[in-house]
Amino acid sequence: MAPDRLLMNNYGVPPVKFISGNGTLLLDEHGKEYLDFLSGLAVTSLGHSHPKIAEALANQAKTLLHVSNLFDTEPHIEVAKSLDELIRKETGIKTPGRVIFQNSGAEANEAAIKLARKYQGPGRHVVISALRSFHGRTLATLAATGQPEKHQQFQPLPEGFQHAIWNDLNSFSSLVDSSVGAILLEPVQGEGGVNPADPGFLKGIRNLCDEHNILLIMDEIQAGLGRTGKWFGFQHAGIDPDIVTCAKALGNGVPIGAVWATEDVASAFNPGDHGSTFGGQPLAASAAREVLRTMIEIDAPALAKSRGEELTNLLNGVTGIESVRGNGLLLAAELNSEILKEHTGPEIARKCLEAGLVVNGVTSTSLRLAPPLTVSYEELIRGVALLGEVLAGAIGEKK
Ligand SMILES: *Cc1c(COP(=O)(O)O)cnc(C)c1O
């Protein structure tokens, strides 16, 4: 029988086809309007169709699209400079680090793991990450992802990955031996359910790394670039990372990833050690350059902080929501037992979509909310009202 869809089924059958977007709003093929409180999984932090990013892309497309990484171009040099400054803000790292560009989050983590292995040398290749973490879908980043159920069908995965309990320093230190070269952590577990790291835990991890010459890699792919109310999530704990990976919001939807490392660590990569045909190419880097300029201009972290507090307060007033967790505009709303008697998080997310609100069921019991950092207070009120109506309708209703 001929398939009814030409796309592989790994994302299931999407319920909606979106045609266009503007700011926080999306329009589907039938002209129905949605409030986007997910931002393509924390990607479009400056909203859809941002005029300055559209213009930067159009200008770059007319100027220079590609020359390979054997040559310099303007946009990626400027992005590296600005990323370096933002990452070192609020840290004790006085000298500039260095950046290597990739095309996605998983590739950025993959490059970070290779850099850590090269720096540490043979026999110090083990990376410890956390249970319930998410670091990507390539074979090595899947091995680093602390969700054993996702590993099963793809064995054998690359060796040298171990998992410890999230926010549990003893669990991490009990795994440390001379083979451990790096600890890889998200500052907030995003896909794992929006679970922030305790600042004390991250400080303890930093000390553990210092004691044993282990590199600390912060995966800022989802939490970085203003979303949690600081430029980077690790800055909430006041620690200095050795390596930082970012992607998602860096291009506001244009694929680009980056690995930053201190000068000392970065110096481990020599010509030929790693590469990417498209990583940091001018079109993607022109988007990232405009994203960073705009985020600095509007003080994106401050917006995330104040809008995040407003959204938290609004959500706390909704019947059906038990609690709210997260920082800034990376939040999860835990549903109460009355709702969960009849529905799961993903089922409620589906009802929200029908009502015109895009969120996702990040766990079986909770919804993730990650609106653009440019969302207005009025849009927050409208979105939370839609969620309130969905939850009111769901109470007592049979599946
Ligand atoms: C999304 C995500 C990744 C993977 O990024 P891709 O661009 O999908 O490869 C890695 N780490 C974290 C924390 C993420 O949220």
Coordinates of C-alpha atoms and ligand atoms in Angstrom, one line a residue:
M1 CA 0.0 0.0 0.0
A2 CA 1.3 3.5 -0.8
P3 CA 2.1 5.5 2.3
D4 CA -0.2 8.4 3.0
R5 CA 2.8 10.5 4.1
L6 CA 6.1 10.9 2.5
L7 CA 7.8 11.8 5.7
M8 CA 9.2 9.2 8.1
N9 CA 7.1 8.6 11.1
N10 CA 9.6 9.7 13.8
Y11 CA 7.6 12.8 14.7
G12 CA 4.2 11.1 14.4
V13 CA 1.5 12.8 12.3
P14 CA 1.5 16.5 13.2
P15 CA -2.0 17.9 14.0
V16 CA -1.4 21.3 12.4
K17 CA 0.3 22.8 9.4
F18 CA 1.6 26.3 10.0
I19 CA 1.9 28.8 7.2
S20 CA 3.2 32.0 8.8
G21 CA 4.2 33.7 12.0
N22 CA 4.6 37.1 13.4
G23 CA 5.9 37.8 16.9
T24 CA 4.2 35.5 19.3
L25 CA 1.5 34.6 16.7
L26 CA 1.2 31.7 14.3
L27 CA -1.3 31.2 11.5
D28 CA -2.3 27.7 10.2
E29 CA -3.4 26.7 6.7
H30 CA -7.0 27.5 7.5
G31 CA -6.2 31.0 8.8
K32 CA -6.6 30.0 12.4
E33 CA -4.5 32.0 14.9
Y34 CA -2.4 30.6 17.7
L35 CA -0.3 32.1 20.5
D36 CA 3.1 30.4 20.4
F37 CA 4.1 29.7 24.0
L38 CA 6.7 27.1 22.9
S39 CA 8.9 29.1 20.4
G40 CA 9.8 25.9 18.4
L41 CA 11.2 24.4 21.6
A42 CA 12.9 27.6 22.9
V43 CA 14.3 28.5 19.4
T44 CA 12.4 31.6 18.2
S45 CA 13.3 33.7 21.3
L46 CA 12.8 37.0 19.4
G47 CA 9.5 35.9 17.9
H48 CA 8.5 34.9 14.4
S49 CA 9.4 36.9 11.2
H50 CA 11.6 39.4 13.2
P51 CA 12.1 42.2 10.7
K52 CA 15.8 42.8 11.5
I53 CA 16.7 39.1 11.2
A54 CA 14.7 38.8 8.0
E55 CA 16.6 41.8 6.6
A56 CA 20.0 40.5 7.8
L57 CA 19.3 37.2 6.0
A58 CA 18.1 38.8 2.8
N59 CA 21.2 41.1 2.7
Q60 CA 23.6 38.3 3.4
A61 CA 22.0 36.1 0.7
K62 CA 22.7 38.9 -1.7
T63 CA 26.3 39.4 -0.5
L64 CA 28.0 36.1 0.3
L65 CA 26.5 32.7 1.0
H66 CA 29.5 30.3 1.3
V67 CA 33.2 30.1 1.0
S68 CA 34.1 27.1 3.3
N69 CA 35.8 27.2 6.7
L70 CA 39.2 27.5 5.1
F71 CA 38.6 31.2 4.9
D72 CA 37.3 33.9 7.2
T73 CA 34.0 35.7 6.7
E74 CA 32.7 38.7 8.7
P75 CA 29.5 37.3 10.4
H76 CA 31.0 34.4 12.2
I77 CA 34.0 36.3 13.5
E78 CA 31.6 38.9 15.0
V79 CA 29.3 36.2 16.5
A80 CA 32.3 34.5 18.2
K81 CA 33.4 37.8 19.7
S82 CA 30.0 38.6 21.0
L83 CA 29.3 35.1 22.3
D84 CA 32.6 35.1 24.1
E85 CA 31.8 38.4 25.9
L86 CA 28.3 37.2 26.9
I87 CA 29.6 33.9 28.2
R88 CA 32.3 35.5 30.3
K89 CA 29.9 38.1 31.8
E90 CA 29.5 37.5 35.6
T91 CA 32.4 35.0 35.5
G92 CA 36.0 35.2 36.7
I93 CA 37.3 34.3 33.2
K94 CA 39.3 37.4 32.3
T95 CA 40.9 36.3 29.0
P96 CA 38.9 35.6 25.9
G97 CA 38.0 32.0 25.0
R98 CA 37.5 30.6 21.5
V99 CA 34.5 29.3 19.5
I100 CA 33.9 26.6 16.9
F101 CA 30.7 26.7 14.9
Q102 CA 28.4 23.8 14.1
N103 CA 24.9 23.5 12.6
S104 CA 22.9 22.2 15.6
G105 CA 22.9 21.4 19.3
A106 CA 23.8 17.8 19.0
E107 CA 26.7 18.6 16.8
A108 CA 27.9 21.3 19.2
N109 CA 27.8 18.7 22.1
E110 CA 29.5 16.2 19.8
A111 CA 32.3 18.7 19.1
A112 CA 32.5 19.6 22.8
I113 CA 33.0 15.9 23.7
K114 CA 35.7 15.5 21.1
L115 CA 37.4 18.6 22.4
A116 CA 37.3 17.3 26.0
R117 CA 38.8 14.0 24.9
K118 CA 41.5 15.6 22.9
Y119 CA 42.4 18.0 25.7
Q120 CA 42.4 15.2 28.4
G121 CA 44.3 12.7 26.3
P122 CA 44.1 8.9 26.2
G123 CA 42.6 7.1 29.2
R124 CA 40.6 10.2 30.4
H125 CA 37.8 9.9 27.9
V126 CA 34.8 9.2 30.2
V127 CA 32.0 11.8 30.3
I128 CA 29.6 11.8 33.2
S129 CA 26.2 13.4 32.6
A130 CA 22.9 13.3 34.6
L131 CA 20.0 10.9 34.5
R132 CA 17.0 12.5 32.7
S133 CA 19.3 14.8 30.8
F134 CA 19.0 15.5 27.1
H135 CA 22.1 16.2 25.0
G136 CA 21.1 15.2 21.4
R137 CA 20.3 12.4 19.1
T138 CA 23.6 11.5 17.4
L139 CA 25.2 8.3 18.7
A140 CA 27.6 10.0 21.1
T141 CA 25.2 12.6 22.3
L142 CA 22.5 9.9 22.7
A143 CA 25.0 8.0 24.8
A144 CA 25.4 11.1 26.9
T145 CA 21.6 11.6 27.2
G146 CA 20.6 10.1 30.5
Q147 CA 17.5 8.3 29.3
P148 CA 18.3 4.6 29.1
E149 CA 15.0 3.9 27.4
K150 CA 16.1 6.0 24.4
H151 CA 19.3 3.9 24.1
Q152 CA 17.9 0.4 23.9
Q153 CA 17.2 0.1 20.2
F154 CA 20.4 1.7 19.0
Q155 CA 23.1 -0.3 20.7
P156 CA 26.0 -0.5 20.6
L157 CA 26.5 3.2 21.5
P158 CA 30.0 4.8 21.8
E159 CA 31.8 3.9 25.0
G160 CA 32.7 6.1 27.9
F161 CA 29.5 7.6 29.1
Q162 CA 28.2 7.3 32.6
H163 CA 25.1 8.8 34.4
A164 CA 24.6 10.1 37.9
I165 CA 21.6 11.4 39.7
W166 CA 20.5 15.0 38.9
N167 CA 21.2 17.5 41.7
D168 CA 23.0 14.8 43.7
L169 CA 26.7 15.7 44.2
N170 CA 27.5 12.4 46.0
S171 CA 26.2 10.5 43.1
F172 CA 28.5 12.3 40.7
S173 CA 31.6 12.1 43.0
S174 CA 31.1 8.4 43.5
L175 CA 31.6 7.9 39.7
V176 CA 34.8 9.9 39.5
D177 CA 38.0 8.0 38.9
S178 CA 41.1 8.6 36.7
S179 CA 39.2 7.8 33.5
V180 CA 36.8 10.7 33.9
G181 CA 37.7 13.7 31.7
A182 CA 34.5 15.7 31.7
I183 CA 31.1 16.3 33.3
L184 CA 28.4 17.5 31.0
L185 CA 25.3 19.2 32.4
E186 CA 22.4 21.3 31.4
P187 CA 21.8 24.3 33.8
V188 CA 18.1 23.4 33.6
Q189 CA 17.0 20.0 32.3
G190 CA 14.8 21.1 29.4
E191 CA 13.5 17.9 27.7
G192 CA 13.7 16.1 31.0
G193 CA 10.9 18.2 32.4
V194 CA 12.3 21.7 33.2
N195 CA 14.3 20.7 36.3
P196 CA 16.6 23.6 37.3
A197 CA 20.0 22.7 38.8
D198 CA 20.4 23.8 42.5
P199 CA 23.1 26.5 42.5
G200 CA 24.8 24.7 45.4
F201 CA 24.9 21.5 43.3
L202 CA 26.6 23.3 40.4
K203 CA 29.1 24.9 42.8
G204 CA 29.9 21.5 44.2
I205 CA 30.3 20.1 40.7
R206 CA 32.7 22.9 39.9
N207 CA 34.8 22.1 43.0
L208 CA 34.7 18.4 42.2
C209 CA 36.0 19.2 38.6
D210 CA 38.8 21.4 40.0
E211 CA 39.9 18.7 42.5
H212 CA 40.2 16.1 39.7
N213 CA 41.2 18.2 36.7
I214 CA 37.8 17.3 35.1
L215 CA 36.4 19.7 32.5
L216 CA 32.9 21.1 33.1
I217 CA 30.8 21.3 29.9
M218 CA 27.6 23.4 30.3
D219 CA 25.0 22.4 27.7
E220 CA 23.2 25.8 27.3
I221 CA 21.5 24.8 24.1
Q222 CA 18.0 25.2 25.5
A223 CA 18.6 27.5 28.6
G224 CA 21.2 29.8 27.1
L225 CA 20.9 33.3 25.5
G226 CA 18.7 35.0 28.0
R227 CA 15.9 32.5 28.4
T228 CA 16.3 31.8 32.1
G229 CA 16.7 35.5 33.0
K230 CA 20.5 35.5 32.7
W231 CA 22.6 35.3 29.5
F232 CA 23.5 31.7 30.4
G233 CA 22.0 29.3 32.9
F234 CA 25.3 28.6 34.7
Q235 CA 25.5 32.3 35.7
H236 CA 22.7 31.7 38.2
A237 CA 25.2 29.6 40.2
G238 CA 28.1 32.0 39.7
I239 CA 30.4 29.3 38.4
D240 CA 33.0 29.3 35.6
P241 CA 32.6 26.6 32.9
D242 CA 35.4 25.2 30.8
I243 CA 33.2 24.6 27.7
V244 CA 29.8 25.9 26.8
T245 CA 27.6 24.7 24.0
C246 CA 24.7 26.7 22.4
A247 CA 22.4 26.4 19.5
K248 CA 18.5 26.7 19.5
A249 CA 17.9 30.4 20.1
L250 CA 21.3 31.5 18.5
G251 CA 19.8 31.7 15.0
N252 CA 16.2 32.4 16.0
G253 CA 15.2 29.4 13.8
V254 CA 18.2 29.4 11.4
P255 CA 20.3 26.3 12.1
I256 CA 23.5 27.2 13.9
G257 CA 25.4 25.7 16.9
A258 CA 28.5 26.9 18.7
V259 CA 31.0 25.5 21.2
W260 CA 32.9 28.0 23.3
A261 CA 35.9 27.0 25.4
T262 CA 38.5 28.7 27.5
E263 CA 41.7 29.5 25.6
D264 CA 43.5 26.7 27.5
V265 CA 41.0 24.1 26.5
A266 CA 40.4 25.4 23.0
S267 CA 44.1 25.1 22.3
A268 CA 43.7 21.3 22.2
F269 CA 42.1 21.6 18.7
N270 CA 44.6 21.8 15.9
P271 CA 43.9 22.0 12.1
G272 CA 42.3 18.7 11.0
D273 CA 41.0 17.7 14.4
H274 CA 37.4 18.7 13.8
G275 CA 35.4 20.4 11.1
S276 CA 32.0 21.1 9.5
T277 CA 31.2 22.1 6.0
F278 CA 28.4 24.5 6.9
G279 CA 29.3 25.3 10.6
G280 CA 29.2 29.0 11.0
Q281 CA 28.6 29.7 7.3
P282 CA 27.7 33.3 6.5
L283 CA 23.9 33.0 6.1
A284 CA 23.4 31.3 9.5
A285 CA 26.0 33.5 11.2
S286 CA 24.3 36.6 9.8
A287 CA 21.2 35.6 11.6
A288 CA 23.1 34.8 14.8
R289 CA 24.9 38.2 14.6
E290 CA 21.5 40.0 14.4
V291 CA 20.0 37.8 17.1
L292 CA 22.8 38.7 19.5
R293 CA 22.7 42.4 18.6
T294 CA 19.0 42.6 19.1
M295 CA 19.1 40.6 22.4
I296 CA 21.7 42.9 23.8
E297 CA 19.7 46.0 22.6
I298 CA 16.4 44.9 24.2
D299 CA 18.2 43.3 27.3
A300 CA 16.7 39.9 26.6
P301 CA 17.6 38.4 30.0
A302 CA 15.8 41.2 31.8
L303 CA 12.7 40.7 29.7
A304 CA 12.8 36.9 30.4
K305 CA 13.1 37.6 34.1
S306 CA 10.2 40.1 34.4
R307 CA 7.9 38.3 31.9
G308 CA 8.8 35.0 33.6
E309 CA 7.7 36.3 37.0
E310 CA 4.4 37.6 35.5
L311 CA 3.7 34.3 33.7
T312 CA 4.5 32.4 36.9
N313 CA 2.1 34.5 38.9
L314 CA -0.7 34.2 36.3
L315 CA -0.2 30.4 36.1
N316 CA -0.3 30.1 39.9
G317 CA -3.8 31.6 39.7
V318 CA -5.2 28.9 37.3
T319 CA -7.4 26.1 38.7
G320 CA -5.9 22.8 37.6
I321 CA -2.3 23.8 38.0
E322 CA -0.6 22.4 41.1
S323 CA 2.8 24.2 40.9
V324 CA 5.1 26.1 38.5
R325 CA 8.9 25.5 38.2
G326 CA 11.7 26.9 36.1
N327 CA 13.4 30.2 35.7
G328 CA 12.6 33.2 33.5
L329 CA 10.6 32.0 30.4
L330 CA 11.6 28.4 30.6
L331 CA 8.8 27.1 32.8
A332 CA 6.8 24.0 33.5
A333 CA 3.3 23.9 35.0
E334 CA 2.6 20.7 37.0
L335 CA -1.1 19.7 36.6
N336 CA -3.1 18.8 39.7
S337 CA -4.5 15.4 40.6
E338 CA -8.0 16.3 39.5
I339 CA -6.8 17.0 35.9
L340 CA -4.4 14.0 35.9
K341 CA -7.3 11.6 36.9
E342 CA -8.5 11.9 33.4
H343 CA -5.7 13.4 31.3
T344 CA -2.0 13.5 30.7
G345 CA 0.3 16.5 30.1
P346 CA 0.5 15.7 26.3
E347 CA -3.3 15.4 26.1
I348 CA -3.8 18.8 27.7
A349 CA -1.2 20.2 25.3
R350 CA -3.2 18.8 22.4
K351 CA -6.4 20.5 23.8
C352 CA -4.5 23.8 24.2
L353 CA -3.5 23.5 20.5
E354 CA -7.1 23.1 19.5
A355 CA -7.9 26.2 21.6
G356 CA -5.2 28.2 19.9
L357 CA -2.3 27.9 22.3
V358 CA 1.0 26.1 21.5
V359 CA 2.6 24.5 24.5
N360 CA 4.0 21.0 25.0
G361 CA 3.4 18.1 27.4
V362 CA 7.0 17.9 28.6
T363 CA 6.3 15.1 31.0
S364 CA 3.2 12.9 31.5
T365 CA 2.1 15.3 34.3
S366 CA 3.2 18.8 33.2
L367 CA 3.3 21.4 30.4
R368 CA 6.3 23.3 29.2
L369 CA 5.9 27.0 28.5
A370 CA 8.6 28.9 26.7
P371 CA 7.1 31.9 24.9
P372 CA 9.4 34.3 22.9
L373 CA 11.3 36.6 25.2
T374 CA 9.5 39.4 23.4
V375 CA 6.0 38.2 24.5
S376 CA 3.8 41.1 25.8
Y377 CA 2.1 41.0 29.2
E378 CA -1.2 41.2 27.3
E379 CA -0.3 38.1 25.3
L380 CA 0.6 36.3 28.6
I381 CA -2.8 37.1 30.0
R382 CA -4.5 35.9 26.8
G383 CA -2.5 32.6 26.7
V384 CA -3.0 31.8 30.4
A385 CA -6.8 32.5 29.9
L386 CA -6.9 30.0 27.1
L387 CA -5.1 27.4 29.3
G388 CA -7.5 28.2 32.1
E389 CA -10.5 27.5 29.8
V390 CA -8.9 24.2 28.6
L391 CA -8.3 23.0 32.2
A392 CA -11.8 24.1 33.3
G393 CA -13.3 22.1 30.5
A394 CA -11.0 19.1 31.2
I395 CA -12.1 18.7 34.9
G396 CA -14.5 15.9 35.2
E397 CA -14.6 15.3 31.5
K398 CA -14.2 11.7 30.3
K399 CA -11.3 11.0 27.9
Ligands
LIG1 C1 17.6 20.5 21.9 C2 18.8 20.2 22.7 C3 19.9 19.5 22.2 C4 20.0 19.0 20.8 O1 19.9 20.1 19.8 P1 19.6 19.7 18.3 O2 19.7 21.0 17.6 O3 18.2 19.2 18.3 O4 20.6 18.7 17.9 C5 20.9 19.3 23.1 N1 20.9 19.7 24.3 C6 19.9 20.3 24.9 C7 19.9 20.8 26.3 C8 18.7 20.6 24.1 O5 17.7 21.2 24.6

